[in-house]
Short mmCIF file of C-alpha atoms and ligand atoms in Angstrom, two decimals:
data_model
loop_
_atom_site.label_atom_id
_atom_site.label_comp_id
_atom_site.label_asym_id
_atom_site.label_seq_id
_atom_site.Cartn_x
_atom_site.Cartn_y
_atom_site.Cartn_z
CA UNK A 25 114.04 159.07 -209.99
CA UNK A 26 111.01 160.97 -211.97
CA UNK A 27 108.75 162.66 -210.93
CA UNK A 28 106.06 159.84 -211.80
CA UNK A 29 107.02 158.01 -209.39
CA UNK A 30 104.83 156.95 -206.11
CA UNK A 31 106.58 158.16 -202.61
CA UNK A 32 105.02 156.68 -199.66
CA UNK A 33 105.62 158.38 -196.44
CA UNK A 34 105.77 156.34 -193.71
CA UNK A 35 107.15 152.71 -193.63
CA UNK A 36 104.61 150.81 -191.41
CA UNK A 37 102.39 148.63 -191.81
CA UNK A 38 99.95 150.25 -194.22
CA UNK A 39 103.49 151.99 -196.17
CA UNK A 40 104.93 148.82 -196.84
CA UNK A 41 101.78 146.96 -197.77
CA UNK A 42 100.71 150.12 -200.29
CA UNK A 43 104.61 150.02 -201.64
CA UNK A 44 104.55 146.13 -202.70
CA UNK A 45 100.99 146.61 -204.04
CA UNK A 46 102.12 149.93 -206.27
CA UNK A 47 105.09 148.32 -207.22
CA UNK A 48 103.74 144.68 -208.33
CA UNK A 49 101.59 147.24 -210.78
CA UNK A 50 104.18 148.08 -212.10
CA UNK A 51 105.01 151.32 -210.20
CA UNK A 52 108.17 153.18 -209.29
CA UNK A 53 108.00 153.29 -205.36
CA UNK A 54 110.18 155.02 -202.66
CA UNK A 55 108.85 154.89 -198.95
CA UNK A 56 110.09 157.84 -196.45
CA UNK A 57 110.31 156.85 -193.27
CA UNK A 58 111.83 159.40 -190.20
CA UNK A 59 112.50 156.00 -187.50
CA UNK A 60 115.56 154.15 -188.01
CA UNK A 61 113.87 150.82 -188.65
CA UNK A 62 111.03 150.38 -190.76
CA UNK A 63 107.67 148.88 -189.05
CA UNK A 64 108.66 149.18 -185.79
CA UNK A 65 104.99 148.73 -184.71
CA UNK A 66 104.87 145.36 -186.13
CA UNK A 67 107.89 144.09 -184.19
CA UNK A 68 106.00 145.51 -180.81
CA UNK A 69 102.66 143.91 -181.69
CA UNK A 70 101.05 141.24 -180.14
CA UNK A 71 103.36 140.84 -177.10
CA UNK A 72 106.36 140.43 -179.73
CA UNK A 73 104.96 137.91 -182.11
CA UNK A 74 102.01 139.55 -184.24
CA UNK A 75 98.67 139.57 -184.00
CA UNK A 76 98.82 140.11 -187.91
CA UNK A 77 94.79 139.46 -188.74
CA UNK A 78 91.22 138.44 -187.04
CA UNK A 79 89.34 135.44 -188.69
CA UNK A 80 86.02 137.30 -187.79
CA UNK A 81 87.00 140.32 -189.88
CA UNK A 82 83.85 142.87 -190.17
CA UNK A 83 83.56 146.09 -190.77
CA UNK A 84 81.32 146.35 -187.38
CA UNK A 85 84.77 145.33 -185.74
CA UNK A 86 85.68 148.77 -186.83
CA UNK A 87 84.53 152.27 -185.41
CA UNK A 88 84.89 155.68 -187.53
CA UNK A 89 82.14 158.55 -187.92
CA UNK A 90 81.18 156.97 -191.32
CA UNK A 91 81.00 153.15 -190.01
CA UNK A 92 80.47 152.57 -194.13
CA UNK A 93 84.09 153.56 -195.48
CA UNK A 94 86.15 150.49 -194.67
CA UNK A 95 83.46 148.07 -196.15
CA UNK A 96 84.70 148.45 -199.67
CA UNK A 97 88.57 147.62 -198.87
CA UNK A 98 88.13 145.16 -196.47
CA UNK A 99 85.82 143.32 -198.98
CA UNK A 100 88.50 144.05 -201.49
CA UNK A 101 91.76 142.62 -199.91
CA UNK A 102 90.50 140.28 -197.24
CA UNK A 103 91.81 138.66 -193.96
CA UNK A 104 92.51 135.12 -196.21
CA UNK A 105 94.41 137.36 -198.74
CA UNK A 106 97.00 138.10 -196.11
CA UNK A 107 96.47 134.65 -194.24
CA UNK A 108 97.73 133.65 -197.55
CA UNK A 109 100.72 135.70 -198.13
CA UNK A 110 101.79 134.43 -194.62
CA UNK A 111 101.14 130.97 -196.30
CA UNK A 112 103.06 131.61 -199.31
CA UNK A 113 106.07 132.71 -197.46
CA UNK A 114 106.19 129.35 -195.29
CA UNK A 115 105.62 131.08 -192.26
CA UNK A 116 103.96 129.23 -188.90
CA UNK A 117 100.54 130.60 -187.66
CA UNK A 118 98.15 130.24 -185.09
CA UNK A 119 94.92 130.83 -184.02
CA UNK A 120 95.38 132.05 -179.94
CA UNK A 121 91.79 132.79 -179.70
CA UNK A 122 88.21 134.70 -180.88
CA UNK A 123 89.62 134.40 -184.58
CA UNK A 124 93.08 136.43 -183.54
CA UNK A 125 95.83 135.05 -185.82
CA UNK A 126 99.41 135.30 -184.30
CA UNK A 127 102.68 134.06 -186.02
CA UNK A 128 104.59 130.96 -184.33
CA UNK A 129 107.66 132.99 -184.69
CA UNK A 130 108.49 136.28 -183.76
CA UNK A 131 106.96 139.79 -185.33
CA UNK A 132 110.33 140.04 -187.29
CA UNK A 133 108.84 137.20 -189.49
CA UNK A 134 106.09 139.38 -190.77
CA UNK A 135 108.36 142.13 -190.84
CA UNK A 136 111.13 140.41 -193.19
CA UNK A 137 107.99 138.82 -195.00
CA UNK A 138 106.95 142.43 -195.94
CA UNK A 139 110.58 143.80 -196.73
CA UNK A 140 111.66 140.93 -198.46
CA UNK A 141 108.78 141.60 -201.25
CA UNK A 142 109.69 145.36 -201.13
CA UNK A 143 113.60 144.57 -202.16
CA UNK A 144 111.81 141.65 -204.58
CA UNK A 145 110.29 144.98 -206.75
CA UNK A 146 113.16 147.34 -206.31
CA UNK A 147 111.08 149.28 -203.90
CA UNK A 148 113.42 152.00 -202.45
CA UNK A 149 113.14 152.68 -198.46
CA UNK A 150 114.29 155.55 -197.23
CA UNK A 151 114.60 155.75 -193.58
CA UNK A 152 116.11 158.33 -191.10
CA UNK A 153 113.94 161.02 -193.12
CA UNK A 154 112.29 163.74 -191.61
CA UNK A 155 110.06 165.69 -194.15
CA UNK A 156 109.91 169.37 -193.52
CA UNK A 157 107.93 170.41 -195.84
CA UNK A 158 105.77 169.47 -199.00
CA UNK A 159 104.26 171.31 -201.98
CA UNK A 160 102.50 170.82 -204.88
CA UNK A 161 103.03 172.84 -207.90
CA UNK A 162 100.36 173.90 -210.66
CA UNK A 163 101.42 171.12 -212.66
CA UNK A 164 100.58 168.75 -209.98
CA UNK A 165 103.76 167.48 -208.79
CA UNK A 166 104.37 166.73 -204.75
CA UNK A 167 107.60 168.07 -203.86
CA UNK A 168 109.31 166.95 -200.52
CA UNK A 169 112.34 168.71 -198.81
CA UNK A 170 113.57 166.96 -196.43
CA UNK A 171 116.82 166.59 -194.46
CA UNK A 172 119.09 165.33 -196.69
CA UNK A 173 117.11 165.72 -200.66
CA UNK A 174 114.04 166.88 -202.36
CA UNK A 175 112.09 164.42 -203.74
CA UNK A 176 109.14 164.90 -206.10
CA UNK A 177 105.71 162.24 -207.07
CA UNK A 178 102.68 162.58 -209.21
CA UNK A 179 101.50 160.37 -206.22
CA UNK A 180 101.96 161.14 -203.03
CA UNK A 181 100.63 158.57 -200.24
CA UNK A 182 100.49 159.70 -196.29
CA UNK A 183 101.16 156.42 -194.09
CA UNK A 184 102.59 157.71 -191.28
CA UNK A 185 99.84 156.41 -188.46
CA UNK A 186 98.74 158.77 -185.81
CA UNK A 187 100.13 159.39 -181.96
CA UNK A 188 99.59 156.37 -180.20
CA UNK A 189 103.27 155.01 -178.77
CA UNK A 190 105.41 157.93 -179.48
CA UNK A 191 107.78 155.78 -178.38
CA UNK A 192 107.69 153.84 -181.39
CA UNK A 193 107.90 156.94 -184.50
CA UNK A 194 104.32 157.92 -184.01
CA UNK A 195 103.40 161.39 -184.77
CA UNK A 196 100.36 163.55 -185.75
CA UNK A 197 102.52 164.43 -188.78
CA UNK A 198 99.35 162.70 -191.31
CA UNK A 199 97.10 165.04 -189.49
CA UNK A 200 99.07 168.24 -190.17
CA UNK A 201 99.61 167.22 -193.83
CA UNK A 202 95.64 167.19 -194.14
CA UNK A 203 94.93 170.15 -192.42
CA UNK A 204 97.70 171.91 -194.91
CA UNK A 205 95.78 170.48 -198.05
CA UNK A 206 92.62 171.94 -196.69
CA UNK A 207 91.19 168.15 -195.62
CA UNK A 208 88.97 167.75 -192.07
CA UNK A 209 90.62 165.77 -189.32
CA UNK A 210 88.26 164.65 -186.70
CA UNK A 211 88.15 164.60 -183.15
CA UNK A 212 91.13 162.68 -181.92
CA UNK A 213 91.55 160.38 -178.88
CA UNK A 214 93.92 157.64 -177.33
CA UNK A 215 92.17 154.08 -178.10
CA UNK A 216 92.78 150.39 -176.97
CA UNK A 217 94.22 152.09 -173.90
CA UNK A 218 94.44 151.15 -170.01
CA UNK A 219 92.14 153.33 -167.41
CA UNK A 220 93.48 155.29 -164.40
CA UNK A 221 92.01 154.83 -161.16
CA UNK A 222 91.32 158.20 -158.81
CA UNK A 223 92.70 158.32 -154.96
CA UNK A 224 89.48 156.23 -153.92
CA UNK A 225 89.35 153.48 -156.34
CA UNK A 226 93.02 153.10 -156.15
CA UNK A 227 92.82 152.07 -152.27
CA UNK A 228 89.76 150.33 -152.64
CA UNK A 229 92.03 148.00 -154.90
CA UNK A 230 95.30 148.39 -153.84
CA UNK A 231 97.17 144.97 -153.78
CA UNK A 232 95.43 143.57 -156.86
CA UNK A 233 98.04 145.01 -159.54
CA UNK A 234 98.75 141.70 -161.57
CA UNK A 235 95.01 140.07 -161.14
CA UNK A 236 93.32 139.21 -163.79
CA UNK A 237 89.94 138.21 -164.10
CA UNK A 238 87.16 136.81 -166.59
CA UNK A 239 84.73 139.96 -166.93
CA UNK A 240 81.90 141.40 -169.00
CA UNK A 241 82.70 145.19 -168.94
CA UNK A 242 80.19 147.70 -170.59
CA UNK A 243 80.05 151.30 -171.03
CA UNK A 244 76.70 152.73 -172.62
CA UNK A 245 75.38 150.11 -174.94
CA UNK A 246 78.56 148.71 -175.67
CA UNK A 247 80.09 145.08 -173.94
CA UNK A 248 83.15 142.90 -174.57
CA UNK A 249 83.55 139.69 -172.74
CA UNK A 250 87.52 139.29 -171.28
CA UNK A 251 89.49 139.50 -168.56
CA UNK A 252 90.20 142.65 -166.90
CA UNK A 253 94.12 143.66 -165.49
CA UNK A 254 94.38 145.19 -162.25
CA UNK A 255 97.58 147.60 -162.77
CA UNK A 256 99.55 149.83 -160.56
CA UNK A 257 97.55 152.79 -162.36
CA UNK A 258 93.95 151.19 -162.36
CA UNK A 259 92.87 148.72 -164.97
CA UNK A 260 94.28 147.25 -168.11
CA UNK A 261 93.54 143.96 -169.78
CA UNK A 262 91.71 142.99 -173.45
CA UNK A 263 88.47 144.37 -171.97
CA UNK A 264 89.32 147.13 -170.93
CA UNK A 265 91.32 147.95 -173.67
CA UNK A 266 88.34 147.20 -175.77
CA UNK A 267 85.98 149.30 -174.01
CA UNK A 268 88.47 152.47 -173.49
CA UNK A 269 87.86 152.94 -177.29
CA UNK A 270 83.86 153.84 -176.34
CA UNK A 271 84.49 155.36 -173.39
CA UNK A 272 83.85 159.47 -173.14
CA UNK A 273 85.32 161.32 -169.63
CA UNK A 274 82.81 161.22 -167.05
CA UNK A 275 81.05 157.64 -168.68
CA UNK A 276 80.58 154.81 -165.93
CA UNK A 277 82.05 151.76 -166.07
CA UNK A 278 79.96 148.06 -165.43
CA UNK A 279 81.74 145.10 -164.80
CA UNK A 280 80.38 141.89 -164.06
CA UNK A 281 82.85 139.14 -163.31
CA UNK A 282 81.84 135.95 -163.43
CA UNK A 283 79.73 136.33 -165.95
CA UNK A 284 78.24 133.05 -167.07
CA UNK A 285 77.46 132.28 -163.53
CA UNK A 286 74.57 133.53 -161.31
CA UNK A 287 76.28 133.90 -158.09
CA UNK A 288 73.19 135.41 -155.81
CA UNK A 289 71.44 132.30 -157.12
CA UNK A 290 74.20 130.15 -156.28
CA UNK A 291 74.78 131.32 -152.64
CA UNK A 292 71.23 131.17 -152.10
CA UNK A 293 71.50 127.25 -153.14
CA UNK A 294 73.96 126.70 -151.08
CA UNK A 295 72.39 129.07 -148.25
CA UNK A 296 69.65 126.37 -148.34
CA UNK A 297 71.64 122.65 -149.26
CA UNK A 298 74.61 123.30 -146.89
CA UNK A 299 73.75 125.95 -144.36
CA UNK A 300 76.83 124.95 -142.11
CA UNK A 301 79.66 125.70 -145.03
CA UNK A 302 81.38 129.45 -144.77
CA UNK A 303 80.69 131.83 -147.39
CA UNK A 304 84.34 132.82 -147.41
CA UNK A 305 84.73 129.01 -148.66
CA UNK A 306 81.72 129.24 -151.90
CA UNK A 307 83.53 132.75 -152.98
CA UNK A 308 86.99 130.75 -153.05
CA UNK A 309 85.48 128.19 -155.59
CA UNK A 310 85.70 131.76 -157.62
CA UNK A 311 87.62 134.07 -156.86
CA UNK A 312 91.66 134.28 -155.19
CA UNK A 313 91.19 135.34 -151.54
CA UNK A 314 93.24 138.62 -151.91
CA UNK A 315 90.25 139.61 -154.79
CA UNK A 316 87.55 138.50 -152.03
CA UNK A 317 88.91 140.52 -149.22
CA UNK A 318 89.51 143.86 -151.23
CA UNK A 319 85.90 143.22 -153.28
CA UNK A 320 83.88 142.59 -149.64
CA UNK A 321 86.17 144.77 -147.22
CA UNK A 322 84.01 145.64 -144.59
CA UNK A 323 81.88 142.79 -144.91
CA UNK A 324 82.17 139.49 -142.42
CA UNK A 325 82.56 136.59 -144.76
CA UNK A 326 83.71 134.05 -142.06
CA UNK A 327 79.97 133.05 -140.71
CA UNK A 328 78.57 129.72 -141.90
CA UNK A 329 75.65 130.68 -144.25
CA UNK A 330 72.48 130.59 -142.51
CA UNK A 331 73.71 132.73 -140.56
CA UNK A 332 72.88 135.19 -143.28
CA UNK A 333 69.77 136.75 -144.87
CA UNK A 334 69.41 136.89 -148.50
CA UNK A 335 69.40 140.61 -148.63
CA UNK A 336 73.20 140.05 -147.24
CA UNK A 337 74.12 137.64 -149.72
CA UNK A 338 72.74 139.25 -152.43
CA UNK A 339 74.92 142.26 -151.68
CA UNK A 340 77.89 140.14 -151.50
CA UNK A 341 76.96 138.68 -155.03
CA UNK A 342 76.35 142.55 -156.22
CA UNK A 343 79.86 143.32 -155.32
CA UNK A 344 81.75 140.83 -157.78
CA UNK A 345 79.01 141.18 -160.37
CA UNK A 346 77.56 144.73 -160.76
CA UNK A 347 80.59 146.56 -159.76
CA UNK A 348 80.74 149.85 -161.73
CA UNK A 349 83.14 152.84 -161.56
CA UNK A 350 83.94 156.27 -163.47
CA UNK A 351 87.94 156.18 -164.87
CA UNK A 352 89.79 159.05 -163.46
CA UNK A 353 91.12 158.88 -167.06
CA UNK A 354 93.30 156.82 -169.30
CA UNK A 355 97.04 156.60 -169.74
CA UNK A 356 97.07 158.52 -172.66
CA UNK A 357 98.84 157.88 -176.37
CA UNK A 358 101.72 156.84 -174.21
CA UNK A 359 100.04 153.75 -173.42
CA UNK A 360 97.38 153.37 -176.18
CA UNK A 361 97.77 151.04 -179.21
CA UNK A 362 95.58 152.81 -181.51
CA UNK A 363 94.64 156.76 -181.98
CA UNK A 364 90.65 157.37 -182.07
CA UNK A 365 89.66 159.78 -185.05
CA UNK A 366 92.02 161.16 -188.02
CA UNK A 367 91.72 162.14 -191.15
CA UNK A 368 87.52 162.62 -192.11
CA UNK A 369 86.45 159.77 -194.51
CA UNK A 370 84.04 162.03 -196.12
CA UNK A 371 87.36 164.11 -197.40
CA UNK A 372 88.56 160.26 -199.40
CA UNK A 373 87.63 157.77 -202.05
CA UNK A 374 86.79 154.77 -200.08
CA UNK A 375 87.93 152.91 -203.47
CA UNK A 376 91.17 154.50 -203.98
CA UNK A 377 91.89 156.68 -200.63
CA UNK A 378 92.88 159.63 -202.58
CA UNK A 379 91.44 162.77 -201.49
CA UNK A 380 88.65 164.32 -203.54
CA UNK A 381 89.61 167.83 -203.03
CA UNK A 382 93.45 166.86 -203.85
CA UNK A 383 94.73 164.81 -206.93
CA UNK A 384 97.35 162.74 -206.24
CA UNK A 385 97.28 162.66 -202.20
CA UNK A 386 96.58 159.66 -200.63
CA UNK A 387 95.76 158.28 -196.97
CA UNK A 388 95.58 155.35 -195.42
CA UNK A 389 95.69 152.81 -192.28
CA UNK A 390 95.83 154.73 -188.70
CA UNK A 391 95.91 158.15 -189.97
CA UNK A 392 92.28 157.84 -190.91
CA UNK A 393 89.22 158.03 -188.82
CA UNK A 394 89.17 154.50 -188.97
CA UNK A 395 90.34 152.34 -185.95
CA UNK A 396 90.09 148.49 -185.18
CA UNK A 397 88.79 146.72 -182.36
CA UNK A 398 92.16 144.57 -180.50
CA UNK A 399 92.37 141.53 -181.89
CA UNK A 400 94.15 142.01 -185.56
CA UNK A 401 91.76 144.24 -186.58
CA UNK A 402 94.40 147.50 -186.96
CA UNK A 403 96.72 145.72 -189.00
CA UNK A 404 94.05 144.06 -191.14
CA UNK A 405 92.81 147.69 -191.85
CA UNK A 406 96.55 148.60 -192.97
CA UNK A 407 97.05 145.72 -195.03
CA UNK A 408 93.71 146.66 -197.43
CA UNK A 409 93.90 150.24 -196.75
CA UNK A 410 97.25 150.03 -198.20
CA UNK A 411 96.60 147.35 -200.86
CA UNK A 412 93.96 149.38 -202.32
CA UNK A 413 95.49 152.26 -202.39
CA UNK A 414 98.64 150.56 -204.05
CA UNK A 415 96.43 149.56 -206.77
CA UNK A 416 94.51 152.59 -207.86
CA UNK A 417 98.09 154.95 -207.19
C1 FAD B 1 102.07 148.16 -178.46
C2 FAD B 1 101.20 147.97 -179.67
C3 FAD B 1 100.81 146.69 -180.03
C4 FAD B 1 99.95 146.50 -181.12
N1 FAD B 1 99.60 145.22 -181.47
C5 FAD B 1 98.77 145.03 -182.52
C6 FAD B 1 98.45 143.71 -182.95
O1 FAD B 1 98.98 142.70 -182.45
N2 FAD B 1 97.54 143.58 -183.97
C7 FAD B 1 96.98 144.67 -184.60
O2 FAD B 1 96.18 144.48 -185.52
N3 FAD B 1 97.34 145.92 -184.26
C8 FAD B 1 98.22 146.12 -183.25
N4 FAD B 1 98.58 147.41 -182.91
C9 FAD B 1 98.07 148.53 -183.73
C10 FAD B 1 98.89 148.60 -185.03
O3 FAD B 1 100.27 148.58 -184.72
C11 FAD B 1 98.56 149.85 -185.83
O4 FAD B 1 97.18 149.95 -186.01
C12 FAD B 1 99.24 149.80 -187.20
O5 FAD B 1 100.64 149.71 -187.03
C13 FAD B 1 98.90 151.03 -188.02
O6 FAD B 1 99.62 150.93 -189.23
P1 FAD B 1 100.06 152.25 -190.04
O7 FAD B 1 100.95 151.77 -191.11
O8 FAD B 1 98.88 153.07 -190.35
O9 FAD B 1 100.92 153.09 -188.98
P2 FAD B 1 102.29 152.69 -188.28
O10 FAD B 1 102.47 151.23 -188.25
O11 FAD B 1 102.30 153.45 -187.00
O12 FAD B 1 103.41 153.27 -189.26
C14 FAD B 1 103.61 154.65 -189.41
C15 FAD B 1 105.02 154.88 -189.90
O13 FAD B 1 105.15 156.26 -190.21
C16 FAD B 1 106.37 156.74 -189.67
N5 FAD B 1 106.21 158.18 -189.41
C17 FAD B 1 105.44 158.77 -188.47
N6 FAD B 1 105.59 160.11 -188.53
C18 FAD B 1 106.47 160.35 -189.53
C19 FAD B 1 107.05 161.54 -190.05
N7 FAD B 1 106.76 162.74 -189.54
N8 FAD B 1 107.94 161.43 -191.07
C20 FAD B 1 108.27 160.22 -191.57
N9 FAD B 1 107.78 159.06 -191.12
C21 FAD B 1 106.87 159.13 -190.10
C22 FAD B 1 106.59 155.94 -188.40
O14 FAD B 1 107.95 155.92 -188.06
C23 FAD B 1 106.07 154.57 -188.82
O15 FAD B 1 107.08 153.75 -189.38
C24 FAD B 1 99.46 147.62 -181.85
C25 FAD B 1 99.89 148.91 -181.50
C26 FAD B 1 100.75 149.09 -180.43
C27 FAD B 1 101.19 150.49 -180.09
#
């Protein structure tokens, strides 16, 4: 192949989507991928079957130090462009819930969907590739050694995510190719990612692993509504996965379950229209008795009501709904499905995601400083990233 053509490195979500854009422009593509499969991510997303886009797509769904870069792609390929590539290729959707669009089938489906275009446009896929190292030459060509060729572009584009799920491919390799161009990589940090519980908090809710309840959770100014996980480790669950991404060490936790419902107003109704019932029996309308008797230990519940004061119940009511606590930490890139930070936005083109200190380099989906809330907000960020980039390469 010539040196004009595009390589891609890395053949996720925002690689393959960047390859069938290029190469419906008419460009030569080859994607480099080190894994054995390509999008491997995809096939382990959404519990196996793909949360592929959000509805509700806005940039303010998206956090980065310059909360302005991803405006101009996600305007540019939207959530309804890729709703209707799913459409075109006959393949069964639906809408689970808060805008989150899953397929019917499994994540292969999307998978295939993207492949099947690449092999439509002759784009090549190299996979068990590891690139060792990569220069450009005065004349401007990217040259690639890796461990079985060299390989050379005009174009070079870095899709290779960033270290969440190691498990899965992911490596800070993006990161190190910026840093060796002279481009700033921000502050990085495991997102979308369960919290650990210290010694205390662990006893205090030891038995509860597998619980899950309806919550509001907030840290600083920031609050999701969903249901919280009660793990082995401490907490997991959409809200808290949500949250973790605006959490900082040493930040308190709120969490207020139950949140539609004033529950110190409704004991105190119930205090007064049926003093005889047992406020063990109005927290059961709520809550599974297990939850009650780790959330109150300590506290009698089995006394009909007027036997309290409403200084008592209102303490009972604080425990379920303004019930904070500081994570010991969080389980790490291991565990998290998204890596906080990357590459600086101020370093690319928001209209082409080429560096502007570096002709022909690229970057785009996770490797940026530019990470999704959960909900098919990450892969909606590599589809435009990558379509945009696939059109200006
Ligand atoms: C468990 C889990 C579930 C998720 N579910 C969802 C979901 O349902 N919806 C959603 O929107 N988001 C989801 N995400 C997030 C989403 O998967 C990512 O945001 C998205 O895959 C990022 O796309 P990307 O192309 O930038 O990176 P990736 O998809 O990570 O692709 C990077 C590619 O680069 C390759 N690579 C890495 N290093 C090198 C190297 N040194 N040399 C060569 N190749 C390399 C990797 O093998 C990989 O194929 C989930 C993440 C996880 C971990």
């Amino acid at each position: 192949m010539s040196s004009d053509q595009v390589i891609i490195i890395g053949a996720g979500a925002a690689g393959l989507m960047c390859a069938i854009s290029a190469a419906e422009n008419g460009k030569t593509v080859l994607v480099l991928d080190h894994a054995n499969k390509a999008g491997k991510k995809i096939l382990i997303s959404g519990g196996g079957r793909c949360n592929f886009t959000n509805m509700y797509t806005e940039p303010s769904n998206y956090l980065s130090a310059n909360p302005h870069f991803c405006k101009s792609a996600l305007k540019r390929y939207t959530q309804w462009d890729f709703i209707a590539e799913v459409d075109k290729a006959g393949l069964p959707w639906h809408e689970k819930k808060l805008g989150q669009l899953f397929s019917d089938n499994k994540s292969e489906a999307i998978l295939n969907m993207l492949l099947d275009r690449c092999e439509e446009l002759g784009v090549g896929i190299k996979l068990n590739c590891s690139i060792d190292k990569i220069e450009k030459n005065d004349d401007g060509i990217f040259s690639l050694t890796s461990n079985d060729n060299t390989d050379t572009c005009s174009s070079l584009v870095i899709a290779t995510g960033a270290m969440s799920f190691p498990t899965m491919g992911a490596t800070d390799f993006g990161h190190r190719v910026a840093r060796q161009f002279g481009l700033k990589v921000t502050n990085t940090t495991p997102g979308l990612v369960p919290f650990t519980f210290d010694a205390k908090e662990k006893a205090r809710f030891d038995g509860l692993s597998g619980v899950s309840i309806d919550t509001e959770i907030t840290c600083g100014k920031q609050s999701f509504r969903e249901n919280i996980l009660f793990t082995h480790k401490g907490l997991s669950g959409p809200a808290v996965l949500q949250i973790s991404s605006y959490w900082q060490p040493g930040d308190t936790i709120t969490v207020c379950c139950l949140a539609d419902v004033d529950l110190f107003g409704e004991l105190k109704q119930h205090h007064q229209d049926s003093p005889n019932k047992h406020l063990i029996n109005i927290l059961k309308l709520h809550f599974p008795e297990r939850v009650i008797e780790k959330f109150c230990a300590g506290h009698e519940l089995n006394k009909p009501l007027q036997q309290y004061k409403h200084s008592e119940l209102e303490t009972i009511a604080d425990l379920f709904q303004k019930w904070s606590f500081i994570p010991s930490g969080t389980e790490g890139y291991k565990k998290a499905e998204v890596t906080l930070g990357g590459v600086d936005t101020d370093e690319i083109s928001s209209k082409t995601f080429e560096a502007k200190k570096v002709k022909g380099l690229y970057f785009i989906g996770e490797v940026l400083d530019v990470t999704g809330h959960l909900g098919g907000f990450n892969f909606q960020w590599a589809w435009a990233s990558g379509f945009c980039c696939g059109q200006a390469v």
